[in-house]
JSON list of C-alpha atoms in Angstrom, two decimals:
[
{"chain": "T", "resi": 1, "resn": "ILE", "atom": "CA", "xyz": [158.48, 106.51, 9.49]},
{"chain": "T", "resi": 2, "resn": "ALA", "atom": "CA", "xyz": [157.38, 108.61, 12.46]},
{"chain": "T", "resi": 3, "resn": "GLY", "atom": "CA", "xyz": [159.44, 106.90, 15.17]},
{"chain": "T", "resi": 4, "resn": "ILE", "atom": "CA", "xyz": [157.85, 107.94, 18.42]},
{"chain": "T", "resi": 5, "resn": "THR", "atom": "CA", "xyz": [154.89, 110.28, 18.66]},
{"chain": "T", "resi": 6, "resn": "GLN", "atom": "CA", "xyz": [153.56, 111.88, 21.81]},
{"chain": "T", "resi": 7, "resn": "ALA", "atom": "CA", "xyz": [150.30, 113.67, 22.47]},
{"chain": "T", "resi": 8, "resn": "PRO", "atom": "CA", "xyz": [149.44, 116.27, 23.48]},
{"chain": "T", "resi": 9, "resn": "THR", "atom": "CA", "xyz": [152.37, 118.55, 22.69]},
{"chain": "T", "resi": 10, "resn": "SER", "atom": "CA", "xyz": [151.51, 120.67, 25.69]},
{"chain": "T", "resi": 11, "resn": "GLN", "atom": "CA", "xyz": [148.75, 120.85, 28.27]},
{"chain": "T", "resi": 12, "resn": "ILE", "atom": "CA", "xyz": [147.68, 123.06, 31.14]},
{"chain": "T", "resi": 13, "resn": "LEU", "atom": "CA", "xyz": [145.81, 121.11, 33.76]},
{"chain": "T", "resi": 14, "resn": "ALA", "atom": "CA", "xyz": [144.01, 121.99, 36.98]},
{"chain": "T", "resi": 15, "resn": "ALA", "atom": "CA", "xyz": [145.26, 120.25, 40.11]},
{"chain": "T", "resi": 16, "resn": "GLY", "atom": "CA", "xyz": [143.24, 117.18, 40.97]},
{"chain": "T", "resi": 17, "resn": "ARG", "atom": "CA", "xyz": [142.34, 116.38, 37.38]},
{"chain": "T", "resi": 18, "resn": "ARG", "atom": "CA", "xyz": [143.16, 113.10, 35.70]},
{"chain": "T", "resi": 19, "resn": "MET", "atom": "CA", "xyz": [145.39, 113.19, 32.63]},
{"chain": "T", "resi": 20, "resn": "THR", "atom": "CA", "xyz": [146.74, 110.59, 30.22]},
{"chain": "T", "resi": 21, "resn": "LEU", "atom": "CA", "xyz": [149.80, 111.29, 28.11]},
{"chain": "T", "resi": 22, "resn": "ARG", "atom": "CA", "xyz": [149.92, 109.20, 24.98]},
{"chain": "T", "resi": 23, "resn": "CYS", "atom": "CA", "xyz": [152.95, 107.59, 23.39]},
{"chain": "T", "resi": 24, "resn": "THR", "atom": "CA", "xyz": [153.06, 105.49, 20.24]},
{"chain": "T", "resi": 25, "resn": "GLN", "atom": "CA", "xyz": [156.04, 103.98, 18.43]},
{"chain": "T", "resi": 26, "resn": "ASP", "atom": "CA", "xyz": [156.12, 102.35, 15.02]},
{"chain": "T", "resi": 27, "resn": "MET", "atom": "CA", "xyz": [159.56, 100.71, 15.27]},
{"chain": "T", "resi": 28, "resn": "ARG", "atom": "CA", "xyz": [158.28, 97.49, 16.85]},
{"chain": "T", "resi": 29, "resn": "HIS", "atom": "CA", "xyz": [160.59, 98.06, 19.80]},
{"chain": "T", "resi": 30, "resn": "ASN", "atom": "CA", "xyz": [160.01, 95.76, 22.75]},
{"chain": "T", "resi": 31, "resn": "ALA", "atom": "CA", "xyz": [160.99, 98.15, 25.54]},
{"chain": "T", "resi": 32, "resn": "MET", "atom": "CA", "xyz": [159.45, 101.54, 26.30]},
{"chain": "T", "resi": 33, "resn": "TYR", "atom": "CA", "xyz": [160.08, 104.18, 28.95]},
{"chain": "T", "resi": 34, "resn": "TRP", "atom": "CA", "xyz": [158.64, 107.35, 30.45]},
{"chain": "T", "resi": 35, "resn": "TYR", "atom": "CA", "xyz": [160.92, 110.09, 31.77]},
{"chain": "T", "resi": 36, "resn": "ARG", "atom": "CA", "xyz": [160.34, 113.50, 33.25]},
{"chain": "T", "resi": 37, "resn": "GLN", "atom": "CA", "xyz": [162.78, 116.33, 32.66]},
{"chain": "T", "resi": 38, "resn": "ASP", "atom": "CA", "xyz": [163.15, 119.09, 35.21]},
{"chain": "T", "resi": 39, "resn": "LEU", "atom": "CA", "xyz": [165.57, 122.00, 35.13]},
{"chain": "T", "resi": 40, "resn": "GLY", "atom": "CA", "xyz": [168.93, 121.07, 36.60]},
{"chain": "T", "resi": 41, "resn": "LEU", "atom": "CA", "xyz": [167.93, 117.45, 37.23]},
{"chain": "T", "resi": 42, "resn": "GLY", "atom": "CA", "xyz": [168.37, 115.85, 33.81]},
{"chain": "T", "resi": 43, "resn": "LEU", "atom": "CA", "xyz": [165.94, 113.06, 32.95]},
{"chain": "T", "resi": 44, "resn": "ARG", "atom": "CA", "xyz": [164.50, 110.73, 35.54]},
{"chain": "T", "resi": 45, "resn": "LEU", "atom": "CA", "xyz": [162.79, 107.43, 34.81]},
{"chain": "T", "resi": 46, "resn": "ILE", "atom": "CA", "xyz": [159.15, 107.20, 35.89]},
{"chain": "T", "resi": 47, "resn": "HIS", "atom": "CA", "xyz": [158.07, 103.79, 34.59]},
{"chain": "T", "resi": 48, "resn": "TYR", "atom": "CA", "xyz": [159.25, 101.29, 32.04]},
{"chain": "T", "resi": 49, "resn": "SER", "atom": "CA", "xyz": [158.02, 98.30, 30.11]},
{"chain": "T", "resi": 50, "resn": "ASN", "atom": "CA", "xyz": [160.40, 95.60, 28.90]},
{"chain": "T", "resi": 51, "resn": "THR", "atom": "CA", "xyz": [157.78, 94.01, 26.68]},
{"chain": "T", "resi": 52, "resn": "ALA", "atom": "CA", "xyz": [154.06, 94.18, 25.98]},
{"chain": "T", "resi": 53, "resn": "GLY", "atom": "CA", "xyz": [152.07, 93.10, 29.02]},
{"chain": "T", "resi": 54, "resn": "THR", "atom": "CA", "xyz": [154.75, 93.99, 31.59]},
{"chain": "T", "resi": 55, "resn": "THR", "atom": "CA", "xyz": [155.60, 97.22, 33.40]},
{"chain": "T", "resi": 56, "resn": "GLY", "atom": "CA", "xyz": [157.95, 98.29, 36.15]},
{"chain": "T", "resi": 57, "resn": "LYS", "atom": "CA", "xyz": [158.68, 101.25, 38.41]},
{"chain": "T", "resi": 58, "resn": "GLY", "atom": "CA", "xyz": [161.51, 103.61, 37.76]},
{"chain": "T", "resi": 59, "resn": "GLU", "atom": "CA", "xyz": [163.16, 106.23, 39.93]},
{"chain": "T", "resi": 60, "resn": "VAL", "atom": "CA", "xyz": [160.14, 108.52, 40.46]},
{"chain": "T", "resi": 61, "resn": "PRO", "atom": "CA", "xyz": [156.94, 106.45, 40.01]},
{"chain": "T", "resi": 62, "resn": "ASP", "atom": "CA", "xyz": [154.69, 107.97, 42.68]},
{"chain": "T", "resi": 63, "resn": "GLY", "atom": "CA", "xyz": [151.56, 109.61, 41.30]},
{"chain": "T", "resi": 64, "resn": "TYR", "atom": "CA", "xyz": [151.90, 107.94, 37.90]},
{"chain": "T", "resi": 65, "resn": "SER", "atom": "CA", "xyz": [150.65, 104.72, 36.35]},
{"chain": "T", "resi": 66, "resn": "VAL", "atom": "CA", "xyz": [151.26, 103.03, 33.01]},
{"chain": "T", "resi": 67, "resn": "SER", "atom": "CA", "xyz": [149.90, 100.19, 30.94]},
{"chain": "T", "resi": 68, "resn": "ARG", "atom": "CA", "xyz": [151.28, 98.24, 27.99]},
{"chain": "T", "resi": 69, "resn": "ALA", "atom": "CA", "xyz": [148.44, 96.46, 26.26]},
{"chain": "T", "resi": 70, "resn": "ASN", "atom": "CA", "xyz": [150.33, 96.14, 22.98]},
{"chain": "T", "resi": 71, "resn": "THR", "atom": "CA", "xyz": [153.79, 96.71, 21.53]},
{"chain": "T", "resi": 72, "resn": "ASP", "atom": "CA", "xyz": [153.15, 100.14, 20.07]},
{"chain": "T", "resi": 73, "resn": "ASP", "atom": "CA", "xyz": [151.40, 102.10, 22.84]},
{"chain": "T", "resi": 74, "resn": "PHE", "atom": "CA", "xyz": [152.57, 103.09, 26.31]},
{"chain": "T", "resi": 75, "resn": "PRO", "atom": "CA", "xyz": [150.24, 105.66, 27.94]},
{"chain": "T", "resi": 76, "resn": "LEU", "atom": "CA", "xyz": [151.18, 107.44, 31.15]},
{"chain": "T", "resi": 77, "resn": "THR", "atom": "CA", "xyz": [148.35, 108.43, 33.51]},
{"chain": "T", "resi": 78, "resn": "LEU", "atom": "CA", "xyz": [148.31, 110.99, 36.28]},
{"chain": "T", "resi": 79, "resn": "ALA", "atom": "CA", "xyz": [145.32, 109.96, 38.41]},
{"chain": "T", "resi": 80, "resn": "SER", "atom": "CA", "xyz": [145.10, 113.24, 40.33]},
{"chain": "T", "resi": 81, "resn": "ALA", "atom": "CA", "xyz": [147.57, 115.84, 39.12]},
{"chain": "T", "resi": 82, "resn": "VAL", "atom": "CA", "xyz": [149.57, 117.98, 41.54]},
{"chain": "T", "resi": 83, "resn": "PRO", "atom": "CA", "xyz": [151.68, 121.07, 40.80]},
{"chain": "T", "resi": 84, "resn": "SER", "atom": "CA", "xyz": [154.93, 119.16, 41.43]},
{"chain": "T", "resi": 85, "resn": "GLN", "atom": "CA", "xyz": [154.11, 117.11, 38.34]},
{"chain": "T", "resi": 86, "resn": "THR", "atom": "CA", "xyz": [154.65, 120.18, 36.19]},
{"chain": "T", "resi": 87, "resn": "SER", "atom": "CA", "xyz": [157.42, 119.02, 33.89]},
{"chain": "T", "resi": 88, "resn": "VAL", "atom": "CA", "xyz": [158.34, 117.96, 30.39]},
{"chain": "T", "resi": 89, "resn": "TYR", "atom": "CA", "xyz": [157.60, 114.30, 29.80]},
{"chain": "T", "resi": 90, "resn": "PHE", "atom": "CA", "xyz": [159.51, 112.18, 27.31]},
{"chain": "T", "resi": 91, "resn": "CYS", "atom": "CA", "xyz": [158.60, 108.76, 26.04]},
{"chain": "T", "resi": 92, "resn": "ALA", "atom": "CA", "xyz": [161.40, 106.56, 24.72]},
{"chain": "T", "resi": 93, "resn": "SER", "atom": "CA", "xyz": [161.86, 103.08, 23.30]},
{"chain": "T", "resi": 94, "resn": "SER", "atom": "CA", "xyz": [164.63, 100.59, 22.66]},
{"chain": "T", "resi": 95, "resn": "VAL", "atom": "CA", "xyz": [164.86, 97.42, 20.60]},
{"chain": "T", "resi": 96, "resn": "GLY", "atom": "CA", "xyz": [165.07, 95.35, 23.73]},
{"chain": "T", "resi": 97, "resn": "ALA", "atom": "CA", "xyz": [165.69, 95.64, 27.43]},
{"chain": "T", "resi": 98, "resn": "GLY", "atom": "CA", "xyz": [168.98, 93.82, 27.68]},
{"chain": "T", "resi": 99, "resn": "ALA", "atom": "CA", "xyz": [172.62, 94.19, 26.76]},
{"chain": "T", "resi": 100, "resn": "GLY", "atom": "CA", "xyz": [173.31, 95.35, 23.24]},
{"chain": "T", "resi": 101, "resn": "HIS", "atom": "CA", "xyz": [169.87, 96.91, 22.89]},
{"chain": "T", "resi": 102, "resn": "ASP", "atom": "CA", "xyz": [170.34, 99.86, 25.20]},
{"chain": "T", "resi": 103, "resn": "GLU", "atom": "CA", "xyz": [170.18, 102.77, 22.75]},
{"chain": "T", "resi": 104, "resn": "GLN", "atom": "CA", "xyz": [166.95, 104.59, 23.44]},
{"chain": "T", "resi": 105, "resn": "PHE", "atom": "CA", "xyz": [165.00, 106.66, 20.93]},
{"chain": "T", "resi": 106, "resn": "PHE", "atom": "CA", "xyz": [163.06, 109.61, 22.25]},
{"chain": "T", "resi": 107, "resn": "GLY", "atom": "CA", "xyz": [159.79, 111.25, 21.35]},
{"chain": "T", "resi": 108, "resn": "PRO", "atom": "CA", "xyz": [159.39, 115.04, 21.06]},
{"chain": "T", "resi": 109, "resn": "GLY", "atom": "CA", "xyz": [157.99, 115.46, 24.56]},
{"chain": "T", "resi": 110, "resn": "THR", "atom": "CA", "xyz": [154.85, 116.73, 26.27]},
{"chain": "T", "resi": 111, "resn": "ARG", "atom": "CA", "xyz": [155.03, 119.94, 28.27]},
{"chain": "T", "resi": 112, "resn": "LEU", "atom": "CA", "xyz": [152.62, 119.67, 31.20]},
{"chain": "T", "resi": 113, "resn": "THR", "atom": "CA", "xyz": [151.70, 122.48, 33.56]},
{"chain": "T", "resi": 114, "resn": "VAL", "atom": "CA", "xyz": [149.60, 121.73, 36.64]},
{"chain": "T", "resi": 115, "resn": "LEU", "atom": "CA", "xyz": [148.03, 124.74, 38.29]},
{"chain": "H", "resi": 1, "resn": "ALA", "atom": "CA", "xyz": [174.58, 102.10, 41.35]},
{"chain": "H", "resi": 2, "resn": "GLN", "atom": "CA", "xyz": [175.69, 103.91, 38.23]},
{"chain": "H", "resi": 3, "resn": "SER", "atom": "CA", "xyz": [175.87, 107.69, 38.09]},
{"chain": "H", "resi": 4, "resn": "VAL", "atom": "CA", "xyz": [177.11, 110.45, 35.83]},
{"chain": "H", "resi": 5, "resn": "THR", "atom": "CA", "xyz": [178.69, 113.80, 36.69]},
{"chain": "H", "resi": 6, "resn": "GLN", "atom": "CA", "xyz": [178.73, 116.65, 34.22]},
{"chain": "H", "resi": 7, "resn": "LEU", "atom": "CA", "xyz": [180.57, 119.73, 35.40]},
{"chain": "H", "resi": 8, "resn": "ASP", "atom": "CA", "xyz": [179.90, 123.23, 34.09]},
{"chain": "H", "resi": 9, "resn": "SER", "atom": "CA", "xyz": [176.14, 123.34, 33.69]},
{"chain": "H", "resi": 10, "resn": "HIS", "atom": "CA", "xyz": [176.53, 126.31, 31.31]},
{"chain": "H", "resi": 11, "resn": "VAL", "atom": "CA", "xyz": [179.29, 126.48, 28.70]},
{"chain": "H", "resi": 12, "resn": "SER", "atom": "CA", "xyz": [179.92, 129.42, 26.36]},
{"chain": "H", "resi": 13, "resn": "VAL", "atom": "CA", "xyz": [182.13, 129.02, 23.31]},
{"chain": "H", "resi": 14, "resn": "SER", "atom": "CA", "xyz": [182.91, 131.31, 20.41]},
{"chain": "H", "resi": 15, "resn": "GLU", "atom": "CA", "xyz": [181.99, 130.14, 16.95]},
{"chain": "H", "resi": 16, "resn": "GLY", "atom": "CA", "xyz": [184.94, 128.37, 15.35]},
{"chain": "H", "resi": 17, "resn": "THR", "atom": "CA", "xyz": [186.66, 127.48, 18.64]},
{"chain": "H", "resi": 18, "resn": "PRO", "atom": "CA", "xyz": [186.84, 124.00, 20.21]},
{"chain": "H", "resi": 19, "resn": "VAL", "atom": "CA", "xyz": [184.12, 122.55, 22.38]},
{"chain": "H", "resi": 20, "resn": "LEU", "atom": "CA", "xyz": [184.91, 120.38, 25.42]},
{"chain": "H", "resi": 21, "resn": "LEU", "atom": "CA", "xyz": [182.19, 118.94, 27.63]},
{"chain": "H", "resi": 22, "resn": "ARG", "atom": "CA", "xyz": [183.39, 116.84, 30.52]},
{"chain": "H", "resi": 23, "resn": "CYS", "atom": "CA", "xyz": [181.71, 113.71, 31.81]},
{"chain": "H", "resi": 24, "resn": "ASN", "atom": "CA", "xyz": [182.74, 111.33, 34.57]},
{"chain": "H", "resi": 25, "resn": "TYR", "atom": "CA", "xyz": [180.84, 108.21, 35.44]},
{"chain": "H", "resi": 26, "resn": "SER", "atom": "CA", "xyz": [180.71, 105.59, 38.13]},
{"chain": "H", "resi": 27, "resn": "SER", "atom": "CA", "xyz": [179.50, 102.08, 37.55]},
{"chain": "H", "resi": 28, "resn": "SER", "atom": "CA", "xyz": [179.95, 98.71, 39.16]},
{"chain": "H", "resi": 29, "resn": "TYR", "atom": "CA", "xyz": [179.56, 97.00, 35.81]},
{"chain": "H", "resi": 30, "resn": "SER", "atom": "CA", "xyz": [180.95, 97.42, 32.29]},
{"chain": "H", "resi": 31, "resn": "PRO", "atom": "CA", "xyz": [178.91, 100.33, 31.03]},
{"chain": "H", "resi": 32, "resn": "SER", "atom": "CA", "xyz": [177.76, 101.59, 27.70]},
{"chain": "H", "resi": 33, "resn": "LEU", "atom": "CA", "xyz": [178.11, 105.37, 27.46]},
{"chain": "H", "resi": 34, "resn": "PHE", "atom": "CA", "xyz": [176.23, 107.85, 25.34]},
{"chain": "H", "resi": 35, "resn": "TRP", "atom": "CA", "xyz": [176.04, 111.51, 24.56]},
{"chain": "H", "resi": 36, "resn": "TYR", "atom": "CA", "xyz": [172.63, 112.88, 23.62]},
{"chain": "H", "resi": 37, "resn": "VAL", "atom": "CA", "xyz": [171.85, 116.38, 22.35]},
{"chain": "H", "resi": 38, "resn": "GLN", "atom": "CA", "xyz": [168.62, 118.28, 22.92]},
{"chain": "H", "resi": 39, "resn": "HIS", "atom": "CA", "xyz": [167.84, 121.34, 20.85]},
{"chain": "H", "resi": 40, "resn": "PRO", "atom": "CA", "xyz": [165.30, 123.83, 22.24]},
{"chain": "H", "resi": 41, "resn": "ASN", "atom": "CA", "xyz": [161.81, 122.38, 22.55]},
{"chain": "H", "resi": 42, "resn": "LYS", "atom": "CA", "xyz": [162.90, 119.12, 20.94]},
{"chain": "H", "resi": 43, "resn": "GLY", "atom": "CA", "xyz": [163.43, 115.55, 22.05]},
{"chain": "H", "resi": 44, "resn": "LEU", "atom": "CA", "xyz": [166.81, 113.96, 22.65]},
{"chain": "H", "resi": 45, "resn": "GLN", "atom": "CA", "xyz": [168.93, 112.85, 19.72]},
{"chain": "H", "resi": 46, "resn": "LEU", "atom": "CA", "xyz": [171.82, 110.39, 19.98]},
{"chain": "H", "resi": 47, "resn": "LEU", "atom": "CA", "xyz": [175.21, 111.98, 19.19]},
{"chain": "H", "resi": 48, "resn": "LEU", "atom": "CA", "xyz": [177.41, 108.96, 19.78]},
{"chain": "H", "resi": 49, "resn": "LYS", "atom": "CA", "xyz": [177.73, 105.73, 21.71]},
{"chain": "H", "resi": 50, "resn": "TYR", "atom": "CA", "xyz": [180.55, 103.73, 23.32]},
{"chain": "H", "resi": 51, "resn": "THR", "atom": "CA", "xyz": [180.09, 99.99, 23.77]},
{"chain": "H", "resi": 52, "resn": "SER", "atom": "CA", "xyz": [183.54, 98.55, 24.55]},
{"chain": "H", "resi": 53, "resn": "ALA", "atom": "CA", "xyz": [184.86, 98.62, 21.00]},
{"chain": "H", "resi": 54, "resn": "ALA", "atom": "CA", "xyz": [187.16, 101.51, 19.98]},
{"chain": "H", "resi": 55, "resn": "THR", "atom": "CA", "xyz": [187.80, 103.93, 22.82]},
{"chain": "H", "resi": 56, "resn": "LEU", "atom": "CA", "xyz": [187.60, 106.94, 20.48]},
{"chain": "H", "resi": 57, "resn": "VAL", "atom": "CA", "xyz": [184.06, 107.24, 19.22]},
{"chain": "H", "resi": 58, "resn": "LYS", "atom": "CA", "xyz": [183.00, 109.46, 16.37]},
{"chain": "H", "resi": 59, "resn": "GLY", "atom": "CA", "xyz": [179.49, 110.80, 16.23]},
{"chain": "H", "resi": 60, "resn": "ILE", "atom": "CA", "xyz": [177.30, 113.02, 14.16]},
{"chain": "H", "resi": 61, "resn": "ASN", "atom": "CA", "xyz": [177.94, 116.69, 13.39]},
{"chain": "H", "resi": 62, "resn": "GLY", "atom": "CA", "xyz": [181.71, 116.41, 13.94]},
{"chain": "H", "resi": 63, "resn": "PHE", "atom": "CA", "xyz": [181.55, 115.41, 17.59]},
{"chain": "H", "resi": 64, "resn": "GLU", "atom": "CA", "xyz": [183.70, 112.72, 19.15]},
{"chain": "H", "resi": 65, "resn": "ALA", "atom": "CA", "xyz": [184.31, 111.32, 22.59]},
{"chain": "H", "resi": 66, "resn": "GLU", "atom": "CA", "xyz": [187.09, 109.30, 24.17]},
{"chain": "H", "resi": 67, "resn": "PHE", "atom": "CA", "xyz": [186.47, 106.59, 26.75]},
{"chain": "H", "resi": 68, "resn": "LYS", "atom": "CA", "xyz": [189.18, 106.49, 29.44]},
{"chain": "H", "resi": 69, "resn": "LYS", "atom": "CA", "xyz": [188.58, 103.69, 31.88]},
{"chain": "H", "resi": 70, "resn": "SER", "atom": "CA", "xyz": [191.44, 104.71, 34.19]},
{"chain": "H", "resi": 71, "resn": "GLU", "atom": "CA", "xyz": [189.89, 108.15, 34.57]},
{"chain": "H", "resi": 72, "resn": "THR", "atom": "CA", "xyz": [186.26, 106.96, 34.38]},
{"chain": "H", "resi": 73, "resn": "SER", "atom": "CA", "xyz": [185.70, 109.71, 31.86]},
{"chain": "H", "resi": 74, "resn": "PHE", "atom": "CA", "xyz": [183.90, 110.12, 28.55]},
{"chain": "H", "resi": 75, "resn": "HIS", "atom": "CA", "xyz": [184.51, 113.71, 27.51]},
{"chain": "H", "resi": 76, "resn": "LEU", "atom": "CA", "xyz": [182.83, 115.12, 24.39]},
{"chain": "H", "resi": 77, "resn": "THR", "atom": "CA", "xyz": [184.78, 117.31, 21.97]},
{"chain": "H", "resi": 78, "resn": "LYS", "atom": "CA", "xyz": [184.39, 119.12, 18.68]},
{"chain": "H", "resi": 79, "resn": "PRO", "atom": "CA", "xyz": [187.26, 120.97, 16.98]},
{"chain": "H", "resi": 80, "resn": "SER", "atom": "CA", "xyz": [185.22, 123.95, 15.79]},
{"chain": "H", "resi": 81, "resn": "ALA", "atom": "CA", "xyz": [181.88, 125.09, 17.20]},
{"chain": "H", "resi": 82, "resn": "HIS", "atom": "CA", "xyz": [179.04, 126.05, 14.88]},
{"chain": "H", "resi": 83, "resn": "MET", "atom": "CA", "xyz": [176.05, 128.18, 15.75]},
{"chain": "H", "resi": 84, "resn": "SER", "atom": "CA", "xyz": [173.83, 125.12, 15.27]},
{"chain": "H", "resi": 85, "resn": "ASP", "atom": "CA", "xyz": [175.66, 123.41, 18.17]},
{"chain": "H", "resi": 86, "resn": "ALA", "atom": "CA", "xyz": [173.83, 125.59, 20.67]},
{"chain": "H", "resi": 87, "resn": "ALA", "atom": "CA", "xyz": [171.84, 123.03, 22.65]},
{"chain": "H", "resi": 88, "resn": "GLU", "atom": "CA", "xyz": [171.82, 120.99, 25.82]},
{"chain": "H", "resi": 89, "resn": "TYR", "atom": "CA", "xyz": [174.07, 117.93, 25.98]},
{"chain": "H", "resi": 90, "resn": "PHE", "atom": "CA", "xyz": [173.57, 114.93, 28.23]},
{"chain": "H", "resi": 91, "resn": "CYS", "atom": "CA", "xyz": [176.10, 112.29, 29.15]},
{"chain": "H", "resi": 92, "resn": "VAL", "atom": "CA", "xyz": [174.38, 109.00, 29.86]},
{"chain": "H", "resi": 93, "resn": "VAL", "atom": "CA", "xyz": [175.55, 105.66, 31.26]},
{"chain": "H", "resi": 94, "resn": "SER", "atom": "CA", "xyz": [173.71, 102.43, 30.58]},
{"chain": "H", "resi": 95, "resn": "VAL", "atom": "CA", "xyz": [174.05, 99.34, 32.67]},
{"chain": "H", "resi": 96, "resn": "ASP", "atom": "CA", "xyz": [172.54, 95.94, 31.98]},
{"chain": "H", "resi": 97, "resn": "ILE", "atom": "CA", "xyz": [171.26, 94.59, 35.27]},
{"chain": "H", "resi": 98, "resn": "TYR", "atom": "CA", "xyz": [169.82, 91.08, 35.02]},
{"chain": "H", "resi": 99, "resn": "GLY", "atom": "CA", "xyz": [168.60, 91.70, 31.49]},
{"chain": "H", "resi": 100, "resn": "ASN", "atom": "CA", "xyz": [167.24, 95.18, 32.16]},
{"chain": "H", "resi": 101, "resn": "ASN", "atom": "CA", "xyz": [169.11, 98.09, 30.66]},
{"chain": "H", "resi": 102, "resn": "ARG", "atom": "CA", "xyz": [168.83, 101.31, 32.62]},
{"chain": "H", "resi": 103, "resn": "LEU", "atom": "CA", "xyz": [170.03, 104.75, 31.66]},
{"chain": "H", "resi": 104, "resn": "ALA", "atom": "CA", "xyz": [171.38, 107.22, 34.19]},
{"chain": "H", "resi": 105, "resn": "PHE", "atom": "CA", "xyz": [171.51, 110.80, 32.92]},
{"chain": "H", "resi": 106, "resn": "GLY", "atom": "CA", "xyz": [173.85, 113.56, 33.86]},
{"chain": "H", "resi": 107, "resn": "LYS", "atom": "CA", "xyz": [172.30, 116.92, 34.63]},
{"chain": "H", "resi": 108, "resn": "GLY", "atom": "CA", "xyz": [173.32, 118.35, 31.28]},
{"chain": "H", "resi": 109, "resn": "ASN", "atom": "CA", "xyz": [175.55, 121.03, 29.79]},
{"chain": "H", "resi": 110, "resn": "GLN", "atom": "CA", "xyz": [173.80, 124.03, 28.25]},
{"chain": "H", "resi": 111, "resn": "VAL", "atom": "CA", "xyz": [176.03, 125.19, 25.39]},
{"chain": "H", "resi": 112, "resn": "VAL", "atom": "CA", "xyz": [175.84, 128.75, 24.09]},
{"chain": "H", "resi": 113, "resn": "VAL", "atom": "CA", "xyz": [177.72, 129.61, 20.90]},
{"chain": "H", "resi": 114, "resn": "ILE", "atom": "CA", "xyz": [178.82, 133.21, 20.58]},
{"chain": "H", "resi": 115, "resn": "PRO", "atom": "CA", "xyz": [179.06, 134.60, 17.04]}
]
């Protein structure tokens, strides 16, 4: 059982380019999340999806978009990357979105550098 | 809104001595509380979780945490540090808001273990 996989592991990207970070889980979890981790700031929620077909904005959604076409996949897209989006990105999932299902499982992360 | 405060962004302990990482939270609701650990270049792993059962929670690798509602604290302890405990530790509060569980992360404690 892989849990959550993310691709790529790391990427260097020119500013203005489009980039999609991939996230796949095999636990059949309903809810999925994207976070960014920056030094001294902890993790901040970018977007979330409570169930396939629905998405919502988190704390820092600007410049990012997501889709949730099925249960397993939750890609994060940067339409036009900017240097401030240099960060480590973590995908996570939980059994559900409500009470009693709040433990989140994390992927290994994608380290993105925008030049 | 819920929030988490972790003091002492960097903590140094000698191998074999106790570890204490402090966490205080604020929440308008009855929270779930977590401690996650992140080893270098890895994703986050759940250490332990409090969900309104026993106030003293035991986790993996010899860690435990005590929930004190009167102090709004959830400090993490371990009697004897091991070299493998060198990592970053995050205190996290989860609140269920209208069926949506949201995690708020502290800014983390970077633990260094001195041989």
